[in-house]
Short mmCIF file of C-alpha atoms (C1' of nucleotides) in Angstrom, two decimals:
data_model
loop_
_atom_site.label_atom_id
_atom_site.label_comp_id
_atom_site.label_asym_id
_atom_site.label_seq_id
_atom_site.Cartn_x
_atom_site.Cartn_y
_atom_site.Cartn_z
CA MET A 1 0.00 0.00 0.00
CA ARG A 2 1.31 3.38 -1.00
CA LEU A 3 0.34 6.42 1.03
CA MET A 4 0.95 9.87 -0.37
CA VAL A 5 0.03 13.07 1.38
CA ALA A 6 0.04 15.81 -1.22
CA ARG A 7 -1.47 19.05 -2.38
CA CYS A 8 -3.44 18.04 -5.43
CA THR A 9 -6.35 18.62 -7.77
CA VAL A 10 -8.42 15.72 -9.06
CA ASP A 11 -10.80 15.16 -11.94
CA TYR A 12 -12.99 12.15 -12.42
CA GLU A 13 -14.90 11.44 -15.55
CA GLY A 14 -17.04 8.38 -15.98
CA ARG A 15 -20.43 7.68 -14.55
CA LEU A 16 -20.47 11.40 -13.83
CA GLN A 17 -17.97 14.23 -13.88
CA ALA A 18 -16.42 15.46 -10.66
CA HIS A 19 -13.74 17.98 -9.84
CA LEU A 20 -11.69 18.58 -6.70
CA PRO A 21 -10.00 21.97 -6.27
CA GLU A 22 -6.45 22.17 -4.98
CA ALA A 23 -5.97 21.06 -1.37
CA VAL A 24 -3.89 18.71 0.77
CA ARG A 25 -5.26 15.20 0.77
CA LEU A 26 -4.30 11.57 1.29
CA ILE A 27 -3.87 9.51 -1.84
CA MET A 28 -4.04 5.79 -1.10
CA ILE A 29 -3.00 3.21 -3.67
CA LYS A 30 -3.63 -0.40 -2.79
CA ALA A 31 -1.81 -3.46 -4.06
CA ASP A 32 -4.59 -4.25 -6.52
CA GLY A 33 -4.32 -0.80 -8.11
CA CYS A 34 -7.30 0.77 -6.35
CA VAL A 35 -6.86 4.49 -5.83
CA ALA A 36 -8.71 6.57 -3.24
CA ILE A 37 -8.44 10.29 -2.49
CA HIS A 38 -9.29 11.10 1.13
CA ALA A 39 -9.96 14.42 2.82
CA ASP A 40 -9.61 14.78 6.58
CA GLY A 41 -13.29 14.20 7.27
CA GLY A 42 -16.45 12.76 5.82
CA ALA A 43 -16.73 9.21 7.02
CA TYR A 44 -14.85 6.43 5.28
CA LYS A 45 -15.89 7.26 1.76
CA PRO A 46 -13.17 8.95 -0.28
CA LEU A 47 -13.83 12.10 -2.27
CA ASN A 48 -12.77 10.33 -5.43
CA TRP A 49 -11.68 6.83 -6.22
CA MET A 50 -11.09 4.25 -8.90
CA ASN A 51 -11.53 0.59 -8.18
CA ALA A 52 -9.76 -2.37 -9.72
CA PRO A 53 -9.39 -3.41 -12.42
CA ASN A 54 -7.63 -0.33 -13.71
CA THR A 55 -4.41 1.05 -15.14
CA VAL A 56 -2.30 3.45 -13.10
CA THR A 57 0.13 5.66 -15.05
CA GLU A 58 2.53 7.71 -12.98
CA GLU A 59 4.14 10.72 -14.62
CA GLU A 60 6.00 13.67 -13.19
CA GLY A 61 3.49 15.49 -10.98
CA ARG A 62 0.53 13.67 -12.43
CA TRP A 63 -1.24 10.36 -12.13
CA LEU A 64 -3.66 9.08 -14.67
CA ILE A 65 -5.85 6.16 -13.75
CA THR A 66 -8.15 4.61 -16.33
CA ASN A 67 -10.31 1.52 -16.38
CA PRO A 68 -11.76 -0.70 -19.10
CA LYS A 69 -15.21 0.84 -18.65
CA GLY A 70 -13.86 4.15 -19.97
CA GLU A 71 -13.74 5.94 -16.64
CA SER A 72 -10.73 8.06 -15.79
CA LEU A 73 -9.20 9.73 -12.77
CA ASN A 74 -6.63 12.45 -13.25
CA VAL A 75 -4.62 13.48 -10.18
CA GLU A 76 -2.41 16.55 -10.50
CA ILE A 77 0.22 16.54 -7.75
CA HIS A 78 1.33 20.06 -6.86
CA GLU A 79 3.36 19.37 -3.72
CA ILE A 80 4.31 16.11 -2.05
CA LEU A 81 4.39 16.15 1.76
CA SER A 82 4.95 12.45 2.23
CA ASP A 83 5.24 9.35 0.11
CA THR A 84 5.56 5.95 1.78
CA LYS A 85 5.02 2.35 0.85
CA TRP A 86 4.05 -0.61 3.02
CA GLU A 87 3.93 -4.35 2.56
CA MET A 88 0.87 -5.77 4.25
CA GLY A 89 0.38 -9.13 2.59
CA ILE A 90 -2.97 -10.74 1.99
CA ASP A 91 -5.45 -9.88 4.70
CA PRO A 92 -6.89 -12.89 6.52
CA GLY A 93 -10.29 -11.27 6.09
CA LEU A 94 -13.34 -10.40 8.08
CA ARG A 95 -15.54 -12.76 10.05
CA LYS A 96 -19.14 -11.58 10.22
CA ASP A 97 -21.99 -12.81 12.31
CA GLY A 98 -25.06 -11.43 10.63
CA VAL A 99 -28.56 -10.66 11.76
CA GLU A 100 -30.74 -11.39 8.72
CA ALA A 101 -29.95 -15.05 8.33
CA HIS A 102 -30.42 -15.39 12.05
CA LEU A 103 -33.86 -13.76 11.94
CA GLN A 104 -34.97 -16.24 9.30
CA GLU A 105 -33.61 -19.07 11.39
CA LEU A 106 -35.49 -17.91 14.48
CA LEU A 107 -38.77 -17.51 12.61
CA ALA A 108 -38.32 -20.90 10.97
CA ALA A 109 -37.87 -22.43 14.43
CA ASP A 110 -41.21 -20.95 15.53
CA PRO A 111 -43.39 -19.28 12.87
CA THR A 112 -46.16 -18.68 15.43
CA THR A 113 -44.17 -15.71 16.71
CA LEU A 114 -45.68 -13.97 13.68
CA GLY A 115 -48.98 -14.03 15.59
CA GLU A 116 -50.76 -16.76 13.66
CA GLU A 117 -51.10 -20.51 13.74
CA LEU A 118 -48.40 -21.28 11.23
CA SER A 119 -46.38 -24.39 10.66
CA LEU A 120 -43.24 -24.44 8.58
CA VAL A 121 -43.24 -26.33 5.28
CA ARG A 122 -39.72 -25.34 4.34
CA ARG A 123 -37.14 -22.59 4.33
CA GLU A 124 -35.83 -21.12 1.08
CA PHE A 125 -38.71 -22.63 -0.86
CA PRO A 126 -37.65 -22.51 -4.51
CA THR A 127 -39.60 -20.72 -7.22
CA ASP A 128 -38.40 -20.18 -10.76
CA ILE A 129 -37.39 -16.62 -9.92
CA GLY A 130 -35.63 -17.42 -6.67
CA PRO A 131 -36.30 -18.86 -3.24
CA VAL A 132 -38.93 -17.43 -0.90
CA ASP A 133 -37.63 -17.21 2.67
CA LEU A 134 -40.27 -19.29 4.43
CA LEU A 135 -43.21 -21.34 3.20
CA CYS A 136 -45.77 -22.17 5.89
CA ARG A 137 -49.34 -23.37 6.17
CA ASN A 138 -51.90 -21.87 8.49
CA ALA A 139 -54.57 -23.60 10.56
CA ASP A 140 -56.83 -23.94 7.44
CA GLY A 141 -54.00 -25.50 5.48
CA THR A 142 -53.65 -22.39 3.33
CA ALA A 143 -50.14 -21.75 2.08
CA VAL A 144 -48.43 -18.63 3.46
CA ALA A 145 -45.24 -17.23 1.96
CA ILE A 146 -43.09 -15.15 4.29
CA GLU A 147 -40.44 -12.69 3.23
CA VAL A 148 -38.04 -11.91 6.05
CA LYS A 149 -36.19 -8.60 6.10
CA ARG A 150 -34.28 -6.70 8.68
CA ARG A 151 -36.02 -3.57 7.47
CA GLY A 152 -39.33 -3.75 5.66
CA GLU A 153 -39.31 -1.45 2.67
CA ILE A 154 -41.18 -1.27 -0.56
CA ASP A 155 -38.64 -3.47 -2.36
CA GLY A 156 -39.44 -6.31 -0.01
CA VAL A 157 -43.14 -6.07 -0.85
CA GLU A 158 -42.33 -6.12 -4.57
CA GLN A 159 -40.14 -9.15 -4.11
CA LEU A 160 -42.84 -11.00 -2.19
CA LEU A 161 -45.46 -10.09 -4.81
CA ARG A 162 -43.30 -11.58 -7.54
CA TYR A 163 -42.94 -14.81 -5.57
CA LEU A 164 -46.66 -14.97 -4.82
CA GLU A 165 -47.55 -14.49 -8.47
CA ARG A 166 -45.36 -17.48 -9.36
CA MET A 167 -46.45 -19.67 -6.49
CA GLU A 168 -50.14 -19.02 -7.14
CA ARG A 169 -49.73 -20.97 -10.40
CA ASP A 170 -48.89 -24.10 -8.45
CA PRO A 171 -52.18 -25.95 -7.79
CA ALA A 172 -50.85 -27.14 -4.43
CA LEU A 173 -50.31 -23.54 -3.35
CA ARG A 174 -53.42 -21.94 -4.81
CA GLY A 175 -54.81 -19.17 -2.61
CA ILE A 176 -51.39 -18.52 -1.14
CA GLN A 177 -51.09 -15.54 1.17
CA GLY A 178 -48.11 -13.33 1.88
CA ILE A 179 -46.55 -11.86 5.01
CA LEU A 180 -43.70 -9.37 5.17
CA ALA A 181 -41.84 -9.88 8.43
CA ALA A 182 -39.27 -7.32 9.51
CA GLN A 183 -37.86 -5.64 12.57
CA SER A 184 -39.49 -2.46 11.33
CA VAL A 185 -41.82 -1.78 8.42
CA LYS A 186 -41.74 1.64 6.75
CA PRO A 187 -45.01 3.54 6.28
CA GLN A 188 -44.92 3.46 2.49
CA ALA A 189 -44.24 -0.27 2.57
CA ARG A 190 -47.25 -0.71 4.86
CA VAL A 191 -49.52 1.23 2.53
CA PHE A 192 -48.30 -0.63 -0.51
CA ALA A 193 -48.45 -4.05 1.14
CA GLU A 194 -51.98 -3.47 2.38
CA SER A 195 -53.09 -2.26 -1.05
CA ARG A 196 -51.97 -5.62 -2.43
CA GLY A 197 -53.46 -7.78 0.30
CA ILE A 198 -50.13 -8.56 1.90
CA ARG A 199 -49.90 -8.58 5.66
CA TRP A 200 -46.91 -7.17 7.50
CA VAL A 201 -45.55 -7.96 10.94
CA GLU A 202 -42.91 -6.21 12.97
CA ILE A 203 -40.82 -8.67 14.93
CA ASP A 204 -38.72 -7.96 17.96
CA TYR A 205 -35.35 -9.52 17.29
CA ASP A 206 -34.13 -9.24 20.86
CA SER A 207 -37.15 -10.90 22.41
CA LEU A 208 -37.11 -13.52 19.68
CA ARG A 209 -33.52 -14.25 20.52
CA GLY A 210 -34.55 -14.32 24.15
CA ILE A 211 -37.14 -17.00 23.39
CA GLU A 212 -34.53 -18.99 21.58
CA ARG A 213 -32.20 -18.71 24.56
CA ALA A 214 -34.99 -19.83 26.89
CA GLN A 215 -35.76 -22.80 24.64
CA MET A 216 -32.11 -23.67 24.29
CA SER A 217 -31.73 -23.67 28.04
CA LEU A 218 -34.25 -26.53 28.28
CA PHE A 219 -31.57 -28.71 26.80
CA ASP A 220 -28.79 -27.56 29.10
CA MET B 1 -5.47 13.08 9.80
CA ARG B 2 -3.57 10.42 11.64
CA LEU B 3 -2.18 7.47 9.74
CA MET B 4 -1.00 4.43 11.59
CA VAL B 5 0.38 1.32 9.96
CA ALA B 6 0.26 -1.45 12.52
CA ARG B 7 -0.14 -5.12 13.18
CA CYS B 8 -3.53 -5.31 14.83
CA THR B 9 -6.68 -7.25 15.58
CA VAL B 10 -10.09 -5.60 15.46
CA ASP B 11 -13.52 -6.37 16.84
CA TYR B 12 -16.73 -4.58 15.92
CA GLU B 13 -19.95 -5.01 17.75
CA GLY B 14 -23.10 -3.15 16.83
CA ARG B 15 -25.45 -3.81 13.97
CA LEU B 16 -23.58 -7.09 13.69
CA GLN B 17 -20.48 -8.62 15.16
CA ALA B 18 -17.26 -8.78 13.15
CA HIS B 19 -13.74 -9.88 13.93
CA LEU B 20 -10.44 -9.26 12.18
CA PRO B 21 -7.53 -11.62 12.90
CA GLU B 22 -4.05 -10.23 13.43
CA ALA B 23 -2.44 -8.62 10.39
CA VAL B 24 -0.72 -5.44 9.24
CA ARG B 25 -3.25 -2.77 8.24
CA LEU B 26 -3.68 0.95 7.85
CA ILE B 27 -5.61 2.67 10.60
CA MET B 28 -6.88 6.07 9.46
CA ILE B 29 -8.29 8.56 11.95
CA LYS B 30 -9.83 11.70 10.50
CA ALA B 31 -10.22 15.08 12.17
CA ASP B 32 -13.86 14.41 12.97
CA GLY B 33 -12.98 11.22 14.84
CA CYS B 34 -13.91 8.79 12.06
CA VAL B 35 -11.83 5.63 12.18
CA ALA B 36 -11.26 3.28 9.25
CA ILE B 37 -9.22 0.07 9.10
CA HIS B 38 -7.87 -0.64 5.62
CA ALA B 39 -6.29 -3.74 4.16
CA ASP B 40 -4.09 -3.53 1.08
CA GLY B 41 -6.89 -4.38 -1.33
CA GLY B 42 -10.61 -4.47 -1.75
CA ALA B 43 -11.78 -1.20 -3.22
CA TYR B 44 -12.19 1.88 -1.07
CA LYS B 45 -14.32 0.30 1.60
CA PRO B 46 -12.47 -0.34 4.83
CA LEU B 47 -12.65 -3.71 6.58
CA ASN B 48 -14.02 -1.99 9.65
CA TRP B 49 -14.88 1.57 10.53
CA MET B 50 -16.68 3.85 12.92
CA ASN B 51 -18.18 7.08 11.71
CA ALA B 52 -18.71 10.33 13.59
CA PRO B 53 -20.12 11.11 16.03
CA ASN B 54 -18.06 8.84 18.24
CA THR B 55 -15.64 8.71 21.13
CA VAL B 56 -12.06 7.58 20.59
CA THR B 57 -10.19 6.34 23.66
CA GLU B 58 -6.50 5.65 23.17
CA GLU B 59 -4.78 3.41 25.68
CA GLU B 60 -1.45 1.62 25.61
CA GLY B 61 -1.68 -0.80 22.67
CA ARG B 62 -5.43 -0.51 22.39
CA TRP B 63 -8.00 1.84 20.95
CA LEU B 64 -11.61 1.74 21.91
CA ILE B 65 -14.08 3.64 19.76
CA THR B 66 -17.72 3.86 20.79
CA ASN B 67 -20.70 5.80 19.50
CA PRO B 68 -23.99 6.94 21.01
CA LYS B 69 -25.88 4.18 19.19
CA GLY B 70 -24.10 1.60 21.32
CA GLU B 71 -21.73 0.36 18.64
CA SER B 72 -18.10 -0.27 19.49
CA LEU B 73 -14.83 -0.87 17.72
CA ASN B 74 -11.93 -2.35 19.63
CA VAL B 75 -8.51 -2.16 17.98
CA GLU B 76 -5.67 -4.08 19.60
CA ILE B 77 -2.33 -2.74 18.43
CA HIS B 78 0.37 -5.40 18.52
CA GLU B 79 3.16 -3.62 16.65
CA ILE B 80 3.38 -0.08 15.28
CA LEU B 81 5.25 0.30 11.98
CA SER B 82 4.42 3.95 11.47
CA ASP B 83 2.42 6.68 13.15
CA THR B 84 2.09 10.06 11.47
CA LYS B 85 -0.22 13.03 11.65
CA TRP B 86 -1.14 15.57 8.97
CA GLU B 87 -2.93 18.88 8.93
CA MET B 88 -5.10 19.13 5.84
CA GLY B 89 -7.57 21.84 6.75
CA ILE B 90 -11.15 21.90 5.55
CA ASP B 91 -11.47 20.41 2.10
CA PRO B 92 -12.95 22.77 -0.50
CA GLY B 93 -15.20 19.90 -1.47
CA LEU B 94 -16.33 18.05 -4.54
CA ARG B 95 -18.13 19.49 -7.54
CA LYS B 96 -20.35 16.94 -9.25
CA ASP B 97 -22.02 17.17 -12.60
CA GLY B 98 -24.41 14.77 -14.24
CA VAL B 99 -26.30 13.29 -11.32
CA GLU B 100 -30.02 12.66 -11.32
CA ALA B 101 -30.87 15.95 -9.62
CA HIS B 102 -29.19 17.85 -12.40
CA LEU B 103 -30.88 15.80 -15.10
CA GLN B 104 -34.23 16.45 -13.46
CA GLU B 105 -33.47 20.16 -13.35
CA LEU B 106 -32.63 20.28 -17.04
CA LEU B 107 -35.75 18.35 -18.02
CA ALA B 108 -37.93 20.50 -15.78
CA ALA B 109 -36.57 23.57 -17.54
CA ASP B 110 -37.69 22.16 -20.88
CA PRO B 111 -39.77 18.96 -20.86
CA THR B 112 -40.17 19.11 -24.66
CA THR B 113 -36.64 17.70 -24.95
CA LEU B 114 -38.39 14.40 -24.25
CA GLY B 115 -39.78 14.67 -27.75
CA GLU B 116 -43.37 15.63 -26.94
CA GLU B 117 -45.39 18.76 -26.33
CA LEU B 118 -45.12 18.73 -22.56
CA SER B 119 -45.49 21.52 -20.05
CA LEU B 120 -44.34 21.20 -16.47
CA VAL B 121 -46.95 21.14 -13.70
CA ARG B 122 -44.47 20.59 -10.88
CA ARG B 123 -41.31 18.82 -9.81
CA GLU B 124 -41.33 16.29 -6.98
CA PHE B 125 -45.10 15.91 -7.16
CA PRO B 126 -46.11 14.22 -3.90
CA THR B 127 -48.00 10.92 -3.67
CA ASP B 128 -48.59 8.98 -0.47
CA ILE B 129 -45.84 6.56 -1.38
CA GLY B 130 -43.29 9.20 -2.32
CA PRO B 131 -42.74 12.01 -4.78
CA VAL B 132 -42.75 11.52 -8.55
CA ASP B 133 -39.93 13.40 -10.27
CA LEU B 134 -41.89 15.46 -12.78
CA LEU B 135 -45.59 15.94 -13.40
CA CYS B 136 -46.43 17.42 -16.80
CA ARG B 137 -49.39 17.78 -19.12
CA ASN B 138 -49.27 17.12 -22.83
CA ALA B 139 -50.96 19.01 -25.65
CA ASP B 140 -54.30 17.26 -24.91
CA GLY B 141 -54.10 18.22 -21.26
CA THR B 142 -53.43 14.61 -20.27
CA ALA B 143 -51.27 14.22 -17.18
CA VAL B 144 -47.84 12.67 -17.74
CA ALA B 145 -45.65 11.44 -14.88
CA ILE B 146 -41.93 11.32 -15.59
CA GLU B 147 -39.41 9.29 -13.65
CA VAL B 148 -35.87 10.55 -14.20
CA LYS B 149 -32.93 8.21 -13.75
CA ARG B 150 -29.32 8.32 -14.64
CA ARG B 151 -29.61 4.72 -15.73
CA GLY B 152 -32.96 3.28 -16.67
CA GLU B 153 -33.42 -0.13 -15.07
CA ILE B 154 -36.34 -2.27 -14.05
CA ASP B 155 -36.50 -0.65 -10.62
CA GLY B 156 -37.26 2.69 -12.19
CA VAL B 157 -40.14 1.26 -14.19
CA GLU B 158 -41.58 -0.36 -11.07
CA GLN B 159 -41.23 2.85 -9.15
CA LEU B 160 -43.07 4.73 -11.87
CA LEU B 161 -45.81 2.09 -12.02
CA ARG B 162 -46.44 2.45 -8.30
CA TYR B 163 -46.76 6.20 -8.65
CA LEU B 164 -49.05 5.90 -11.65
CA GLU B 165 -51.31 3.49 -9.82
CA ARG B 166 -51.65 5.98 -6.96
CA MET B 167 -52.06 9.02 -9.16
CA GLU B 168 -54.66 7.35 -11.36
CA ARG B 169 -57.00 7.45 -8.35
CA ASP B 170 -56.93 11.24 -8.39
CA PRO B 171 -59.80 12.39 -10.67
CA ALA B 172 -57.72 15.36 -11.81
CA LEU B 173 -55.04 12.99 -13.06
CA ARG B 174 -57.20 10.23 -14.52
CA GLY B 175 -55.72 8.71 -17.66
CA ILE B 176 -52.22 9.63 -16.55
CA GLN B 177 -49.37 8.35 -18.69
CA GLY B 178 -45.80 7.52 -17.72
CA ILE B 179 -42.39 8.17 -19.21
CA LEU B 180 -39.08 6.79 -18.00
CA ALA B 181 -36.32 9.25 -18.92
CA ALA B 182 -32.69 8.19 -18.55
CA GLN B 183 -29.30 8.62 -20.16
CA SER B 184 -29.48 4.97 -21.05
CA VAL B 185 -32.30 2.47 -20.72
CA LYS B 186 -31.43 -1.20 -20.26
CA PRO B 187 -33.03 -3.67 -22.67
CA GLN B 188 -34.90 -5.40 -19.85
CA ALA B 189 -36.29 -2.10 -18.66
CA ARG B 190 -37.39 -1.25 -22.20
CA VAL B 191 -39.26 -4.50 -22.62
CA PHE B 192 -40.86 -4.24 -19.20
CA ALA B 193 -41.84 -0.60 -19.66
CA GLU B 194 -43.39 -1.26 -23.06
CA SER B 195 -45.32 -4.24 -21.71
CA ARG B 196 -46.89 -1.93 -19.15
CA GLY B 197 -47.66 0.91 -21.52
CA ILE B 198 -44.88 3.12 -20.24
CA ARG B 199 -42.79 5.04 -22.72
CA TRP B 200 -39.06 5.40 -22.30
CA VAL B 201 -36.72 8.05 -23.63
CA GLU B 202 -32.95 8.15 -23.67
CA ILE B 203 -31.70 11.65 -23.10
CA ASP B 204 -28.34 13.00 -24.15
CA TYR B 205 -26.98 14.78 -21.14
CA ASP B 206 -24.31 16.68 -23.03
CA SER B 207 -26.68 18.06 -25.62
CA LEU B 208 -29.23 18.81 -22.90
CA ARG B 209 -26.59 20.81 -21.10
CA GLY B 210 -25.71 22.40 -24.39
CA ILE B 211 -29.31 23.54 -24.84
CA GLU B 212 -29.26 24.96 -21.35
CA ARG B 213 -26.07 26.86 -22.13
CA ALA B 214 -27.59 28.18 -25.35
CA GLN B 215 -30.69 29.32 -23.51
CA MET B 216 -28.65 30.85 -20.74
CA SER B 217 -26.64 32.77 -23.27
CA LEU B 218 -29.80 34.54 -24.44
CA PHE B 219 -29.71 36.39 -21.17
CA ASP B 220 -26.05 37.30 -21.34
"C1'" DA C 1 -35.56 12.75 14.69
"C1'" DG C 2 -37.81 9.94 11.13
"C1'" DG C 3 -39.10 9.08 6.26
"C1'" DT C 4 -37.80 8.74 1.45
"C1'" DG C 5 -34.81 8.48 -2.54
"C1'" DT C 6 -30.03 8.53 -4.63
"C1'" DA C 7 -25.38 6.59 -5.11
"C1'" DT C 8 -19.30 6.84 -9.51
"C1'" DG C 9 -23.13 3.10 -4.17
"C1'" DT C 10 -20.09 -1.64 -3.08
"C1'" DC C 11 -20.23 -6.55 -2.56
"C1'" DG C 12 -21.34 -11.33 -3.15
"C1'" DC C 13 -23.82 -15.00 -5.41
"C1'" DA C 14 -26.54 -16.91 -8.84
"C1'" DT C 15 -27.46 -17.66 -13.71
"C1'" DA D 1 -20.86 -10.85 -18.11
"C1'" DT D 2 -25.35 -9.71 -16.10
"C1'" DG D 3 -29.00 -9.75 -12.86
"C1'" DC D 4 -30.55 -9.57 -8.22
"C1'" DG D 5 -30.55 -8.92 -3.36
"C1'" DA D 6 -28.06 -7.39 0.97
"C1'" DC D 7 -25.42 -3.92 3.24
"C1'" DG D 8 -22.91 -2.12 9.96
"C1'" DT D 9 -25.10 0.47 3.23
"C1'" DA D 10 -23.86 6.18 3.64
"C1'" DC D 11 -25.84 10.47 2.44
"C1'" DA D 12 -28.80 14.50 1.32
"C1'" DC D 13 -33.14 16.41 1.66
"C1'" DC D 14 -37.56 17.14 3.51
"C1'" DT D 15 -41.15 17.04 7.13
#
DNA sequence: AGGTGTATGTCGCAT
DNA sequence: ATGCGACGTACACCT
């Protein structure tokens, strides 16, 4: 990784055009050729950048970075304050323990937490446009498709509608209903869901996890 | 801006849990307290980060960053290879050109560039599921809703369809038509739009800007 | 503060 | 490659 602190101006042209007036900034070049121009503020996002794959051309007082998509980044270096290089090797990488998959898991373990008499048929039930998170049946035996989201937004309703449309064609699933389950459901998603006959449920992740813990403890 | 190159391990706990095994990385601390941990690859996104507002506590061989939302980042420093600090001042900031807002502005100034006799009723016309970019009327007085995108994809068509469905309920807008306007419209979006009776138009940003310049020059 | 839409979103996984 | 969904999305803008 090369780190250069320099007074510079930058122009990007590609998906849009952007210009940075002269100022002191950090220019970071990673081993894979990625370039990022950072100011001393503004979260982790750089002011300008160019991701791999790209071509970095270094000239006197000027760097030109281009990529195969026709984007370009032109960095004019007016004064170099520091220029260092570091060997870091391949990073062992990040271990994540996510929430979404866990939510689906918890609801699969006990669909009745959605407030209805539901029994699980299967998780990730396949349709020809992708798997629906949970397929259940209610007390009447009616199929119920459940889309699980951390946050319930309009996209989630659209996604569920597409699944329902497909699943309705299956005689075994005829009359299928839909539920959007999320930790929070946005107002516009509520309006839209209701207008299409889809129910929505807000689920409390912490208490759900609490239930799981309580159930787990039975086996201790 | 402080730049530290160090062998470290990192743990984040907040919206999820994440762990970074020991390795050499760049730790960047900006003037506003933002912290970002970068590996030598992988685009501009850091492996871990904590944005302002936050609290940075530096101890011997350990940094603890917390924020008011209850998230925390714990950086264990095992070996420091470099530790420098730079004054950059306030960045003059980025000038962007060619984003959706600008496109919308240009089209609002002259909707006839879409190739029809259109007159603007208003920008950001509100519906109960969000604002539609432009509401116009054509030569017949028929309402026309226009969704402006930099890139026309299926999402944009769906968004427009939702708006149209809502707006159709308003007697004053009955018979409303839809146009998707974008610098480029993906084939899938074209097919989908046409199948739903929505027109699509590709707009040439440069020439649109040229028209604006020409019109501006009338007032010079 | 909360809602809504945009982003040079980025990133990963499937087809 | 392209499409699609998730993201600790971040971010601006408006109420």
